[in-house]
Amino acid sequence: NAGVTQTPKFQVLKTGQSMTLQCAQDMNHNSMYWYRQDPGMGLRLIYYSASEGTTDKGEVPNGYNVSRLNKREFSLRLESAAPSQTSVYFCANSERNTEAFFGQGTRLTVV
Amino acid sequence: DAKTTQPTSMDCAEGRAANLPCNHSTISGNEYVYWYRQIHSQGPQYIIHGLKNNETNEMASLIITEDRKSSTLILPHATLRDTAVYYCIAILTSGGGADGLTFGKGTHLIIQP
């Protein structure tokens, strides 16, 4: 989706490895989010950032850390990847009075 | 945010109107009804939202009952590209909500040729 860029698009990790998923938006929105989606399931919120400099836990934060580097960028880090973190990860952004915009996702496999 | 209930799946013939129901019987007076869809393997896409009145945009129409306990998303002339999972979400604010969206399992709409 235009305006939200996620990198990488695909990644395979070994158990115990670390990595950072990057998200950047050019929409000048204050709020940014990280979701995960497991097969056949709806999206679940991992972490969110209501504004630059703030982050909060969502529904499933365990095993993840986030950084709101600036207004544009919101990264998600897996310090020690586990097979249970195999999922598709989506970044999104919004303002309080507008709809949310989602990226195309990062497909992560942990073996 | 109020819980929403949707059918698991629906079929619709190409070219016909697709009517997707959503039940939100516990919705409060200041909760909006939002609809998103997710085409296979892509990120969710916003469709439409409303509070009390019916709404229409270039993608769809949203009909909300007078008691606001249910709503219907209407895709007027469904095409094969409308095959997707459709999510109905009740949100407390007028926007996306600074604390994120709660997705259920949605309705898998299949458009038949």
XYZ file of C-alpha atoms in Angstrom:
224
model
C 0.000 0.000 0.000
C 1.263 3.380 -0.974
C 2.891 5.329 1.819
C 3.852 2.379 4.057
C 7.060 0.494 3.308
C 8.060 -2.672 5.113
C 11.416 -4.384 4.801
C 12.271 -7.132 4.279
C 9.360 -8.785 2.472
C 10.543 -12.303 3.287
C 12.932 -13.666 5.907
C 13.989 -17.061 7.188
C 15.664 -17.206 10.597
C 17.128 -19.961 12.678
C 15.880 -20.380 16.235
C 17.752 -17.997 18.508
C 18.761 -15.533 15.812
C 17.769 -11.893 16.075
C 16.455 -9.502 13.493
C 14.723 -6.166 13.074
C 11.706 -5.554 10.871
C 11.615 -2.050 9.472
C 8.592 0.109 8.746
C 8.544 3.597 7.281
C 5.622 5.830 6.373
C 5.508 9.025 4.368
C 1.976 9.987 5.400
C 2.989 12.148 8.363
C 0.696 10.214 10.706
C 1.323 10.188 14.417
C 0.232 6.641 15.275
C 2.005 3.497 14.100
C 1.343 -0.183 14.805
C 2.786 -3.654 14.460
C 0.479 -6.643 13.959
C 1.072 -10.324 13.379
C -1.198 -12.667 11.459
C -1.038 -16.416 11.792
C -2.628 -18.732 9.191
C -6.421 -18.563 9.205
C -6.458 -15.945 11.950
C -7.206 -12.267 12.203
C -4.498 -9.733 12.912
C -3.272 -9.334 16.493
C -1.664 -6.165 17.788
C 1.903 -6.565 19.057
C 2.927 -2.993 19.902
C 1.794 0.467 18.999
C 3.096 4.009 19.149
C 0.540 6.773 19.565
C 3.143 9.444 18.803
C 6.862 9.918 18.345
C 8.699 8.944 21.504
C 5.962 6.726 22.956
C 5.318 3.004 22.659
C 2.820 0.686 24.302
C 2.166 -3.036 24.449
C -0.645 -4.561 22.489
C -2.271 -7.971 22.787
C 0.796 -10.157 22.091
C 4.029 -8.259 23.008
C 6.080 -11.104 24.492
C 9.289 -11.805 22.593
C 9.317 -8.452 20.805
C 10.711 -4.973 21.291
C 9.982 -1.826 19.326
C 11.586 1.510 18.608
C 9.875 4.632 17.341
C 12.965 6.129 15.798
C 11.218 9.255 14.549
C 7.798 10.150 13.199
C 8.400 8.165 10.002
C 9.914 4.954 11.316
C 8.753 2.228 13.688
C 10.862 -0.914 13.971
C 10.089 -4.314 15.490
C 12.897 -6.421 16.920
C 13.010 -10.123 17.681
C 15.908 -10.659 20.079
C 15.859 -14.462 20.050
C 13.545 -15.832 17.403
C 11.369 -18.852 18.158
C 9.327 -21.057 15.795
C 6.155 -19.662 17.414
C 7.054 -16.295 15.897
C 6.646 -17.652 12.392
C 3.990 -15.343 11.023
C 3.193 -12.511 8.662
C 3.929 -9.128 10.214
C 2.069 -5.994 9.186
C 2.908 -2.411 9.977
C 0.189 0.255 9.918
C -0.293 3.941 10.634
C -3.178 6.299 11.236
C -4.348 9.533 12.698
C -7.154 9.506 15.238
C -9.673 10.881 12.792
C -8.730 8.839 9.742
C -8.535 5.229 8.680
C -5.486 3.012 9.160
C -3.101 2.253 6.306
C -1.264 -1.059 6.184
C 1.953 -2.192 4.585
C 2.258 -5.293 2.420
C 3.685 -7.420 5.183
C 6.870 -9.279 6.095
C 6.676 -13.055 5.877
C 8.887 -14.508 8.580
C 9.732 -18.167 9.021
C 11.704 -19.358 12.049
C 13.172 -22.826 11.694
C -14.648 -1.457 21.821
C -17.793 -3.484 21.210
C -17.583 -7.096 20.022
C -18.757 -7.761 16.474
C -20.110 -10.977 14.977
C -19.890 -11.888 11.301
C -20.652 -15.017 9.277
C -17.577 -17.094 8.581
C -18.067 -17.193 4.832
C -20.386 -16.102 2.031
C -20.701 -16.618 -1.697
C -21.903 -14.110 -4.261
C -22.253 -14.266 -8.034
C -20.108 -11.929 -10.067
C -22.005 -8.788 -11.061
C -24.518 -9.113 -8.242
C -24.614 -7.056 -5.065
C -22.752 -8.590 -2.153
C -24.370 -7.889 1.215
C -22.180 -8.606 4.225
C -23.880 -8.478 7.634
C -22.322 -7.567 10.957
C -23.871 -7.766 14.392
C -22.706 -5.307 17.066
C -25.500 -5.444 19.612
C -23.387 -3.999 22.457
C -22.134 -0.996 20.530
C -22.113 2.260 22.456
C -23.386 5.573 21.178
C -19.953 6.946 20.369
C -18.513 3.870 18.679
C -18.068 3.931 14.943
C -18.468 0.915 12.665
C -15.465 0.404 10.385
C -15.039 -2.049 7.549
C -11.725 -3.321 6.195
C -10.928 -6.077 3.773
C -7.884 -8.231 3.224
C -7.216 -9.692 -0.173
C -5.111 -12.834 0.031
C -1.581 -12.191 1.317
C -1.977 -8.403 1.256
C -2.296 -5.873 4.059
C -5.828 -4.902 5.142
C -7.482 -2.108 3.202
C -9.933 0.419 4.609
C -13.347 0.392 2.920
C -15.803 2.630 4.760
C -16.999 3.702 8.186
C -20.074 5.244 9.804
C -21.701 6.224 13.070
C -25.460 6.517 12.588
C -26.236 7.492 9.029
C -25.835 5.358 5.963
C -22.635 6.041 4.083
C -21.517 5.540 0.497
C -18.192 5.919 -1.232
C -16.634 4.702 -4.457
C -16.055 1.243 -3.029
C -19.189 0.394 -1.069
C -22.236 1.416 0.912
C -22.741 0.985 4.632
C -26.227 0.579 6.047
C -26.552 0.894 9.826
C -29.838 -0.032 11.497
C -31.670 2.624 13.429
C -30.877 0.940 16.767
C -27.237 0.591 15.618
C -27.097 -3.032 16.692
C -26.219 -4.268 13.233
C -24.944 -3.088 9.892
C -24.554 -4.288 6.321
C -21.718 -3.611 3.920
C -22.888 -3.580 0.320
C -20.604 -4.056 -2.667
C -22.996 -3.035 -5.442
C -21.515 -4.943 -8.377
C -19.148 -7.586 -7.082
C -16.200 -8.633 -9.199
C -13.755 -11.502 -8.803
C -11.265 -9.030 -7.334
C -13.630 -8.489 -4.403
C -12.906 -12.002 -3.137
C -11.363 -11.289 0.260
C -11.847 -11.474 4.018
C -14.009 -8.599 5.241
C -13.656 -7.307 8.786
C -16.275 -5.322 10.684
C -14.800 -3.433 13.649
C -16.434 -1.177 16.241
C -14.113 1.617 17.347
C -14.578 4.082 20.184
C -13.072 7.068 18.408
C -13.926 8.674 15.111
C -10.666 7.504 13.664
C -8.466 4.455 13.506
C -7.906 4.659 17.231
C -4.494 5.481 18.625
C -4.370 2.147 20.422
C -4.986 -0.008 17.375
C -7.724 -2.085 15.779
C -9.061 -5.363 17.143
C -9.599 -7.791 14.284
C -11.864 -10.816 14.536
C -11.876 -13.590 11.954
C -14.084 -11.671 9.516
C -16.197 -12.971 6.644
C -14.522 -14.741 3.760
C -16.430 -13.491 0.715
C -16.039 -15.600 -2.394
C -17.209 -14.141 -5.683
C -18.252 -16.869 -8.086
C -17.828 -16.368 -11.849
